[in-house]
XYZ file of C-alpha atoms in Angstrom:
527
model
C -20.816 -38.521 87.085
C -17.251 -37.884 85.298
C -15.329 -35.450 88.166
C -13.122 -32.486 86.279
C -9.905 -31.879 88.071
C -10.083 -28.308 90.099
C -6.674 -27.567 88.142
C -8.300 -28.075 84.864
C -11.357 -26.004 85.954
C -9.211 -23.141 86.167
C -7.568 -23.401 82.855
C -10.627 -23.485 80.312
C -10.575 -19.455 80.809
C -7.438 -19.444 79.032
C -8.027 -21.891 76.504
C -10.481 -20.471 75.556
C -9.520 -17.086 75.516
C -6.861 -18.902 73.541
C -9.438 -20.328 70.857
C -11.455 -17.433 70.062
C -9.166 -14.731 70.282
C -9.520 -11.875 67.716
C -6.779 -10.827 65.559
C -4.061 -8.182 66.749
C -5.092 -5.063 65.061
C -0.909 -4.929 63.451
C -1.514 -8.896 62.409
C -1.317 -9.216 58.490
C -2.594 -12.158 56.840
C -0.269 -14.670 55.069
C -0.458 -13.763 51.267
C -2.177 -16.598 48.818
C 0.294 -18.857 46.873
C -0.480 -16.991 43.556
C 0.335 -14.008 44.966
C 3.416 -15.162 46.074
C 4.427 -16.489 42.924
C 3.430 -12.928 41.040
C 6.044 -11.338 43.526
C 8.728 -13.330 42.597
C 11.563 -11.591 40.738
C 12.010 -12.444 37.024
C 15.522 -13.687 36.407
C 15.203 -13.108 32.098
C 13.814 -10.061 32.878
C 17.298 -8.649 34.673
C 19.405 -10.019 31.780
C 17.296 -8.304 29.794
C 18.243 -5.531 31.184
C 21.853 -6.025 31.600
C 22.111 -6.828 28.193
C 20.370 -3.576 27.296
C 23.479 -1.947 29.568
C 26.062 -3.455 27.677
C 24.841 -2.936 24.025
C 24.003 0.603 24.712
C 26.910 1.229 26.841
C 29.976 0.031 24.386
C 28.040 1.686 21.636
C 28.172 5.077 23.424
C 32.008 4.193 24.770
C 32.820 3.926 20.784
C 30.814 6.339 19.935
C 32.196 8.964 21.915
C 36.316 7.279 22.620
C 36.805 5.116 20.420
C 38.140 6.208 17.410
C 41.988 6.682 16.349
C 43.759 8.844 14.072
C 46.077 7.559 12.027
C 48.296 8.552 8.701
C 48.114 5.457 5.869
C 50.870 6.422 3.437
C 49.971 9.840 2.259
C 46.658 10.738 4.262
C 45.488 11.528 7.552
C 42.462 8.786 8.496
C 40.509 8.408 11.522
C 39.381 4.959 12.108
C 36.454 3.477 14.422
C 34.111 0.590 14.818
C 30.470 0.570 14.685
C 28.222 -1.799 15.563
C 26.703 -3.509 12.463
C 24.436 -6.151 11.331
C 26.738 -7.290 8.272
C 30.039 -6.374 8.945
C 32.270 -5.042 6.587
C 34.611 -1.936 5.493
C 33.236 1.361 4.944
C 36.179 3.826 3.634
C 34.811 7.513 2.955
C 36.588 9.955 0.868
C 35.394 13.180 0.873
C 33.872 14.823 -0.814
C 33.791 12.266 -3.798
C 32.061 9.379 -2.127
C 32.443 5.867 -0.169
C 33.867 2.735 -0.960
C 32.204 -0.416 0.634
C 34.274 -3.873 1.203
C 33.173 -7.075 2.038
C 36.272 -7.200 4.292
C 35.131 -9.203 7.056
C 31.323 -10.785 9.372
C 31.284 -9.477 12.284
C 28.597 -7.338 14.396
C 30.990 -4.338 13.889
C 31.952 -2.258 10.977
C 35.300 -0.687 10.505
C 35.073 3.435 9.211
C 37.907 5.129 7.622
C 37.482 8.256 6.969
C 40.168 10.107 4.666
C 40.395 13.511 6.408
C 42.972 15.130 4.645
C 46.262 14.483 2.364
C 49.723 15.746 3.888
C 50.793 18.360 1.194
C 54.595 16.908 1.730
C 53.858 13.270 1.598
C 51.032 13.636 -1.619
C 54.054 15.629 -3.299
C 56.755 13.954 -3.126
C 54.875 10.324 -4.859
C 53.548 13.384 -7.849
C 57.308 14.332 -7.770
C 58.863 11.047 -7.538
C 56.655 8.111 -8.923
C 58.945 5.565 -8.659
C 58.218 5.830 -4.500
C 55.182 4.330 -4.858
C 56.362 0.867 -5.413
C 57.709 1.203 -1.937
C 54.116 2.799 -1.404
C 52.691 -0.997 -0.643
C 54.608 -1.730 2.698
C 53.953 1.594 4.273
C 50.610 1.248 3.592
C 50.047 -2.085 5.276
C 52.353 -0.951 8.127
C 50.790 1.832 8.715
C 47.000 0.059 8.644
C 48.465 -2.998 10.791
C 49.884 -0.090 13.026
C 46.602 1.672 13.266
C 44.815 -1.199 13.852
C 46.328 -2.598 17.172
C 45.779 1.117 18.255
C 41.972 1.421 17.166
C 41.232 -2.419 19.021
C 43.245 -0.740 22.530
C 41.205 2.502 22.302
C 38.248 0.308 21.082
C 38.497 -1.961 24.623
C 39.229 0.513 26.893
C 35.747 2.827 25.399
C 33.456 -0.481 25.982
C 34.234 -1.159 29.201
C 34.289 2.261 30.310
C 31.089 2.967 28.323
C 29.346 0.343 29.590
C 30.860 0.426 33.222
C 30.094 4.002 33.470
C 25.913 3.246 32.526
C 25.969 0.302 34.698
C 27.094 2.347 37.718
C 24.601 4.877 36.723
C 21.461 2.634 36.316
C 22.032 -0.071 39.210
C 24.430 2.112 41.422
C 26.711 -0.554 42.596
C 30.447 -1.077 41.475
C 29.367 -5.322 41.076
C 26.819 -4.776 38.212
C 29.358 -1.933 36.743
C 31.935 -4.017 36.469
C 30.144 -7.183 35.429
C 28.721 -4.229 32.105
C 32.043 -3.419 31.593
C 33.454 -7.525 31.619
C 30.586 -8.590 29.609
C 31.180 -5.617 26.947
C 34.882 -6.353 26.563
C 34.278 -10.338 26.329
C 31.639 -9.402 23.654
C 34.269 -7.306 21.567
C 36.540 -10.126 21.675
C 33.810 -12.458 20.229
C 33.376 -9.765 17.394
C 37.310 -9.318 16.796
C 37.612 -12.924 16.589
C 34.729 -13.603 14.368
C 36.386 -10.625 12.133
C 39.723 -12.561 12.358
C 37.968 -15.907 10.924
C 36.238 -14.341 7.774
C 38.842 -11.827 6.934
C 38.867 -11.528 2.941
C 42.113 -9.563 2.026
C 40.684 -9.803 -1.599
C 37.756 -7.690 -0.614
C 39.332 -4.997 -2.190
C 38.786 -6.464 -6.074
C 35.307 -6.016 -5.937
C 34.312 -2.668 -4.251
C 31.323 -1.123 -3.868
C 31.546 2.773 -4.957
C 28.702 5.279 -4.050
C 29.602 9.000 -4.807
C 29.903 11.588 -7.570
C 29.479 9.819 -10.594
C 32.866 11.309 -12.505
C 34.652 9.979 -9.426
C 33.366 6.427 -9.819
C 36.236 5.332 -12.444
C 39.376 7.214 -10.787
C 38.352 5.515 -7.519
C 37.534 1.838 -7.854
C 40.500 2.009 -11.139
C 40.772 0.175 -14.359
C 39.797 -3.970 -14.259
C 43.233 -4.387 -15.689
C 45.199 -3.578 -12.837
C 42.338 -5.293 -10.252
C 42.566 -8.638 -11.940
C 46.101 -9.298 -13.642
C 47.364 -10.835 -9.878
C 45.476 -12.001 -7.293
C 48.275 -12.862 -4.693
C 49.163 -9.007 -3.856
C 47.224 -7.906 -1.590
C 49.216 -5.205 -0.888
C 49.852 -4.072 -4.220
C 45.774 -3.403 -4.491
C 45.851 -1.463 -1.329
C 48.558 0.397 -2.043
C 46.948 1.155 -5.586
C 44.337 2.150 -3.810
C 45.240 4.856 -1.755
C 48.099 5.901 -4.931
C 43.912 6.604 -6.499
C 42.781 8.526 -3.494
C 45.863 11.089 -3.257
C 45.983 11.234 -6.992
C 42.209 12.695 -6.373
C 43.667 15.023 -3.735
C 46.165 16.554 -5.930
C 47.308 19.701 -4.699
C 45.449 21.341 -8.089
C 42.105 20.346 -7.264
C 41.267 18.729 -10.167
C 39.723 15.112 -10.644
C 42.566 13.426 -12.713
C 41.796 11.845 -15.931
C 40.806 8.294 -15.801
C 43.804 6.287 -18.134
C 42.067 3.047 -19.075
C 44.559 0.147 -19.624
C 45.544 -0.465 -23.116
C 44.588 -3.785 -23.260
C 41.153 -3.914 -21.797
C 38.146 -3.410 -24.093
C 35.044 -1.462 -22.554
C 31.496 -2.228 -23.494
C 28.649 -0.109 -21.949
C 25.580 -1.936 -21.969
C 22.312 -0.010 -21.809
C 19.118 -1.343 -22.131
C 14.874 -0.026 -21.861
C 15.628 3.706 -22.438
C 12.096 3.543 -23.212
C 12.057 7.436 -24.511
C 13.623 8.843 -21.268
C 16.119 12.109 -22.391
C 17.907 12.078 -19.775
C 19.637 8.744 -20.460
C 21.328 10.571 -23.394
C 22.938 12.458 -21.047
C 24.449 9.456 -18.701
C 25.488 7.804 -21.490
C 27.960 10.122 -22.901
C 28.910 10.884 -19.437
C 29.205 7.299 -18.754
C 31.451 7.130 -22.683
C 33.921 10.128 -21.430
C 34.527 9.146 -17.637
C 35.111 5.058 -18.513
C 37.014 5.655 -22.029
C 33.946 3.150 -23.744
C 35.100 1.711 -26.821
C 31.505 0.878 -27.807
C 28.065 0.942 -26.917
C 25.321 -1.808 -26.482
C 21.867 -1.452 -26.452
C 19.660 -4.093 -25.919
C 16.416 -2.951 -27.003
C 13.343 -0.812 -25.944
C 14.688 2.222 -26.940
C 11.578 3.706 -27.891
C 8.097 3.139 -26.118
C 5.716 3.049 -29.268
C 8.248 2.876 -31.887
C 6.006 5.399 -34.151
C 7.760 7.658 -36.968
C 6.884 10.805 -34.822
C 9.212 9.258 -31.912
C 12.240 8.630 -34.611
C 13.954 12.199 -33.811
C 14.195 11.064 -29.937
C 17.833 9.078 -31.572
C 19.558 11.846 -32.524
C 21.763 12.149 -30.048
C 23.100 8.530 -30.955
C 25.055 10.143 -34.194
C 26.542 12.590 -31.401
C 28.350 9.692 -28.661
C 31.064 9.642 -30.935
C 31.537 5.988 -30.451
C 30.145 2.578 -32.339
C 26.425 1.977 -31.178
C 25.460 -1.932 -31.236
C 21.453 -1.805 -31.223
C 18.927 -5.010 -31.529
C 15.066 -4.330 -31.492
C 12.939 -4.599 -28.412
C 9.450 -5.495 -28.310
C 8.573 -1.470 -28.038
C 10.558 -1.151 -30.954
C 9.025 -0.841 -34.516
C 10.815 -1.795 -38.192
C 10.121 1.841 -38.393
C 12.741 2.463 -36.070
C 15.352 -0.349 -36.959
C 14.881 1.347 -40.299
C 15.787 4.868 -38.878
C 18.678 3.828 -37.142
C 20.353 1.746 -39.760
C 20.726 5.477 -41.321
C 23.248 6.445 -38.993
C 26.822 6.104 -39.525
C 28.001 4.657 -36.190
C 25.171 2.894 -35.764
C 25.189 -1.235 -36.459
C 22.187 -3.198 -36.165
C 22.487 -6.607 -35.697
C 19.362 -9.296 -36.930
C 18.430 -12.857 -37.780
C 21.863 -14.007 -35.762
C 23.682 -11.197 -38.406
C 27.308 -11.078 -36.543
C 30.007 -7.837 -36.930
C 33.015 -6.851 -35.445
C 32.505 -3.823 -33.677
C 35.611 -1.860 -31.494
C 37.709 -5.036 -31.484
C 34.870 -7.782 -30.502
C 32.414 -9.738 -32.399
C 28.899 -9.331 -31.960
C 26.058 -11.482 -33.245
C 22.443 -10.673 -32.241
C 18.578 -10.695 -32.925
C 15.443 -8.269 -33.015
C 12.475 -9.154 -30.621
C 9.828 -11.119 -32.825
C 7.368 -9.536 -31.366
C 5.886 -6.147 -31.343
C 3.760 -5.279 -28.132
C 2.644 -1.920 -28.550
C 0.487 -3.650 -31.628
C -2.620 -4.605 -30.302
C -3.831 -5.645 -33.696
C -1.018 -8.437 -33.205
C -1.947 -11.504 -30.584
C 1.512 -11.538 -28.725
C 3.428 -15.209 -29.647
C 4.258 -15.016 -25.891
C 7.502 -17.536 -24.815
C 7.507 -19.792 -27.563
C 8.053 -17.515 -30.193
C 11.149 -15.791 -28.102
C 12.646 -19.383 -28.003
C 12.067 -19.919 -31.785
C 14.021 -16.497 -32.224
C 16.610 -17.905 -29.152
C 17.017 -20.903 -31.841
C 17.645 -18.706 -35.020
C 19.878 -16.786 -33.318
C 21.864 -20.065 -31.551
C 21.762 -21.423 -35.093
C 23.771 -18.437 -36.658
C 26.085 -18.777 -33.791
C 26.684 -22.637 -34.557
C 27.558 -21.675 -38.381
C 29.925 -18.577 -37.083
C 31.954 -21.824 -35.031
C 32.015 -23.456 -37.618
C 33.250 -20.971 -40.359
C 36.143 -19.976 -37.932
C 34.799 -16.959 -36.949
C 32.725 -17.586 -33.483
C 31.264 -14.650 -31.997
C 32.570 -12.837 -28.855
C 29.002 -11.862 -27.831
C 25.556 -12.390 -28.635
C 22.626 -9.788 -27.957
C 18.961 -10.428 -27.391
C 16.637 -8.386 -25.991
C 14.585 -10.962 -24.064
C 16.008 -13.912 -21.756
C 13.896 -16.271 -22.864
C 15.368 -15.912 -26.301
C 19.126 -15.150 -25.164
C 18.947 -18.334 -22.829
C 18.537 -20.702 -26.293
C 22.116 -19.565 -26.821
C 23.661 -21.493 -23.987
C 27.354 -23.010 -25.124
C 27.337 -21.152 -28.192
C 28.926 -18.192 -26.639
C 30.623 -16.685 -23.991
C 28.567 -13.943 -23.326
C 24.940 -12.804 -23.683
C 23.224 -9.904 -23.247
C 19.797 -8.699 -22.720
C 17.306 -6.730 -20.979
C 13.430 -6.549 -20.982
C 13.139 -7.305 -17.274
C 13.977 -3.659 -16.175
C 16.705 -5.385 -13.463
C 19.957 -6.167 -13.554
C 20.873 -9.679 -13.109
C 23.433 -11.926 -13.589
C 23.485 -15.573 -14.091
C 25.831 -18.800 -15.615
C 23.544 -21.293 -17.300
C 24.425 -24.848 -17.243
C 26.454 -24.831 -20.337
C 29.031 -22.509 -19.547
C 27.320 -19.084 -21.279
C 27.025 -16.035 -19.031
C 24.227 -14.067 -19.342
C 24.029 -10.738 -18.287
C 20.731 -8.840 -18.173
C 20.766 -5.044 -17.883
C 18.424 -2.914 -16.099
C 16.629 0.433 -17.591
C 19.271 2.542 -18.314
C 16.157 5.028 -18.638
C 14.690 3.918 -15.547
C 11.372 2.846 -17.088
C 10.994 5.605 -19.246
C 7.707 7.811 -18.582
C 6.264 5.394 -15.852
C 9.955 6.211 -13.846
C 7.600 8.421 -12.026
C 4.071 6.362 -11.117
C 5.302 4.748 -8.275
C 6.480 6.879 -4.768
C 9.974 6.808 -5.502
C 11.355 6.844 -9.449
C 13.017 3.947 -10.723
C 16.085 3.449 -10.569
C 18.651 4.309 -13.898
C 21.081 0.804 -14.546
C 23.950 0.352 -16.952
C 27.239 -1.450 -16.916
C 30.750 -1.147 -18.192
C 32.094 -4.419 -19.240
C 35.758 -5.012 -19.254
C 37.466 -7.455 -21.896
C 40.868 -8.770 -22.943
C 42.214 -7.154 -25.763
C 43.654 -10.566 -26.788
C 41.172 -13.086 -25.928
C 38.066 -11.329 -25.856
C 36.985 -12.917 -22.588
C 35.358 -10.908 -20.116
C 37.647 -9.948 -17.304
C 34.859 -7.756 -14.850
C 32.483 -5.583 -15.015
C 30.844 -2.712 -13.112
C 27.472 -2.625 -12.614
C 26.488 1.578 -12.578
C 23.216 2.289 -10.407
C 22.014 6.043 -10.119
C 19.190 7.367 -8.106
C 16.119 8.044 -10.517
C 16.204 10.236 -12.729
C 19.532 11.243 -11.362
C 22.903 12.657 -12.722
C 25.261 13.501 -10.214
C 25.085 10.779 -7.838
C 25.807 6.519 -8.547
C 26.621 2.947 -7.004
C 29.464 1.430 -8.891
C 29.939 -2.324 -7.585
C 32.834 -3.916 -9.706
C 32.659 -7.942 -9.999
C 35.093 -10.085 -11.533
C 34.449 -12.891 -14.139
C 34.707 -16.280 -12.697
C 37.750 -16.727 -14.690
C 39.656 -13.872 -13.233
C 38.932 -14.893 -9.554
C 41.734 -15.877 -7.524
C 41.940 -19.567 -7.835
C 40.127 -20.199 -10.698
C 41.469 -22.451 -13.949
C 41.088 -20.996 -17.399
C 37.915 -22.660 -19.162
C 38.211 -25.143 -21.380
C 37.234 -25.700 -24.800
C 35.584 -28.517 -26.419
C 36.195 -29.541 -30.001
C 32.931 -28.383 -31.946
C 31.484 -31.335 -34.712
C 33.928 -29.854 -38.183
C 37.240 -29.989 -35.534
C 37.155 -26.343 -34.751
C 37.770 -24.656 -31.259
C 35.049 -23.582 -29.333
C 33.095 -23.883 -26.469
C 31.340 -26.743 -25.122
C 27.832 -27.496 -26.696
C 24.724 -29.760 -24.802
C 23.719 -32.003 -26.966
């Protein structure tokens, strides 16, 4: 018999109390693993939101602090950033519209808006033109000047912007000034970024959206944009010389003085029995000075007798009118048109010279609105595209090449790659532009009538397209053009984007020209 100590004895009351006691009723159990894990803060979650801070915060700073007023030369601008995707320029002159540069890539935009024109300053270049040579170093003076003064303001509005909403959603001074840190670091990144793909030459090829009879006074002739690409300055002082001229104390839009040795071609293309394009043409012919007129076909949209009177208003543009057929256009209608006295309809590769340039172009073999006709479809464009390279080959080879050739479709226009400089069609109903691989540019216009009657089956109406084409008086090589986009079935309003020929872009050698097979000069030919 095993004896138990008397000491022990007395314990097992307690140990076992000990064992089977019940929980306290203020004794929580330990949470499960999972749930500890679900509890855990999210770290991505608060830079989320601190990110969130920042962004919105320098926004609202530069939204509400961050501008600057400043004069440039003879006006009174306010500058400010804005937080953009692309970047860029944005220079609004009221009321007649915006100009849009590709100045810079940055997440922020600069704005300059033109407020108003000192009446002392604006008169005295009207009084004394020969001031605005000296026009060119004020101007970047004062824009350098403003500058410095819109990045200060600019820093000082992030950080307080998003200091000030970092104190108000975390409510300690730590997290506000960490906001305001990260926002001023961040408009560093963007000023340097803006730094590194600054394009002075931005100004060459603005964008223009505005009043329509505005477009040419702003943006200015291609002469003066492309005859030197190393002055900067002189294009922005030109520039704002534009803008006061537009402010003149008499109110009045000044009248647009082309250069006397540019050439302008407006190209229009799928009227396609629209009435309204009349009107945008001869606008288009008075604001740009157009020396002559190209259309490239689809003029009419059944090309019956009954539509024939819908021309009329050709004899009235009081300019030459270059016209190929389309495939909605009938013999009936070449036939009608070939009445008129400014009228000149090129076929069969016939060339003319036309308003200083020489012209060589084709009708469209085939007639669509025909149904008793099967459609030849893309081989019988390329047989005309051959025709009409032919008649270009024997034009080289008389001595008298062409300047430009005119299809209406760009299967056909495409057989005339080396032949020519320049070729133009449309069909398509866009606007494109495109250098095929031997040397030729061809340049497809959009529907200057916006797609004629169907304009209006979609939601929105199509858009209207033409384009003003600037050449050398001399050599007859295109120098720029600008590519005219109006709201459909608009008049008042347009986007005017000038480009420049590769030939006229800074850095670029004059093309050369290979010897063609009978020891004439022309341009190179594949074999």
């Amino acid at each position: 018999m095993v004896r138990v100590p008397v000491a022990v004895l007395n314990r097992m009351p307690n140990l076992a109390a000990a064992l089977f006691r019940r929980p306290r009723p203020d004794s929580r159990p330990r949470p499960l693993p999972e749930l500890e894990l679900a509890a855990r803060p999210r770290p991505w979650l608060g830079a989320l939101g601190l990110t969130a801070v920042v962004l919105v915060g320098a926004w609202l700073g530069l939204l509400v602090v961050g501008n600057v007023r400043t004069p440039v030369g003879p006006m009174n601008t306010t500058m400010a950033l804005r937080p953009s995707l692309t970047g860029g320029t944005k220079i609004n002159v009221s009321p007649l519209g915006a100009l849009t540069l590709d100045s810079h890539v940055a997440p922020v935009r600069l704005d300059v808006n033109v407020d108003q024109l000192d009446p002392l300053r604006s008169q005295e270049l009207v009084d004394h033109p020969d001031r605005i040579s000296g026009l060119q170093d004020e101007v970047v003076h004062d824009v350098e000047h403003g500058t410095l003064d819109l990045a200060v303001r600019s820093g000082v509005a992030v950080v307080v912007g998003a200091g000030a909403l970092g104190l108000a959603v975390y409510r300690r001074p730590s997290r506000a000034l960490t906001a305001g840190g990260l926002a001023l670091a961040l408009l560093a990144a963007s000023g340097i970024s803006a730094y590194a793909t600054w394009n002075p030459k931005s100004v060459l090829e603005p964008r223009f959206s505005g009043l329509l009879s505005s477009a040419p006074s702003v943006i200015g002739n291609a002469r003066g944009i492309v005859s030197d690409f190393d002055v900067y300055q002189q294009e922005l002082a030109r520039l704002v010389t534009n803008v006061t001229k537009l402010y003149d104390v008499t109110s009045t839009l000044p009248t647009y003085q082309p250069d006397p040795s540019t050439i302008r071609v407006l190209h229009v293309s799928d009227i396609h029995l629209n009435p309204a394009s009349w009107k945008i043409i001869a606008s288009l012919v008075k604001q740009y000075k157009v020396n002559v007129i190209v259309d490239s076909g689809d003029t009419m949209d059944h090309g019956t007798a009954a539509e024939n009177g819908f021309l009329d208003p050709i004899a009235q543009l009081g300019v030459p009118y270059v016209w190929v057929r389309g495939n909605h256009d009938s013999r009936t209608t070449q036939r009608y048109l070939e009445r008129m006295k400014n009228v000149r309809v090129l076929d069969d590769g016939r060339a003319r010279t036309v308003g200083g340039l020489r012209f060589a172009g084709i009708g469209d073999p085939q007639f669509t609105p025909d149904r008793a006709v099967v459609p030849g479809g893309d081989a019988a464009e390329r047989l005309a595209g051959d025709r009409l390279d032919s008649a270009l080959r024997s034009q080289r080879t008389a001595g008298t090449p062409a300047d430009v050739a005119i299809a209406h479709e760009p299967v056909a226009a495409r057989e005339t790659d080396g032949e020519v400089p320049l070729v133009l069609c449309g069909h398509l109903h866009h606007e494109g532009d495109e250098k095929l691989p031997y040397g030729t540019r061809l340049r497809m216009e959009g529907s200057t009538g916006g797609s004629g009657l169907r304009a209006v089956e979609g939601k929105y109406p199509a858009p209207i397209e033409a384009s003003v084409l600037y050449f050398d008086r001399d050599s007859h090589r295109l120098q720029a053009w600008d590519a005219i986009r109006l709201g459909g079935l608009g008049l008042t309003t347009a986007e005017v984007s000038r480009h420049l020929a590769d030939d006229n872009r800074s850095g670029a050698t004059p093309p050369s020209t290979a010897p063609s097979p009978s020891g004439n000069g022309g341009s190179a030919r594949r074999p």
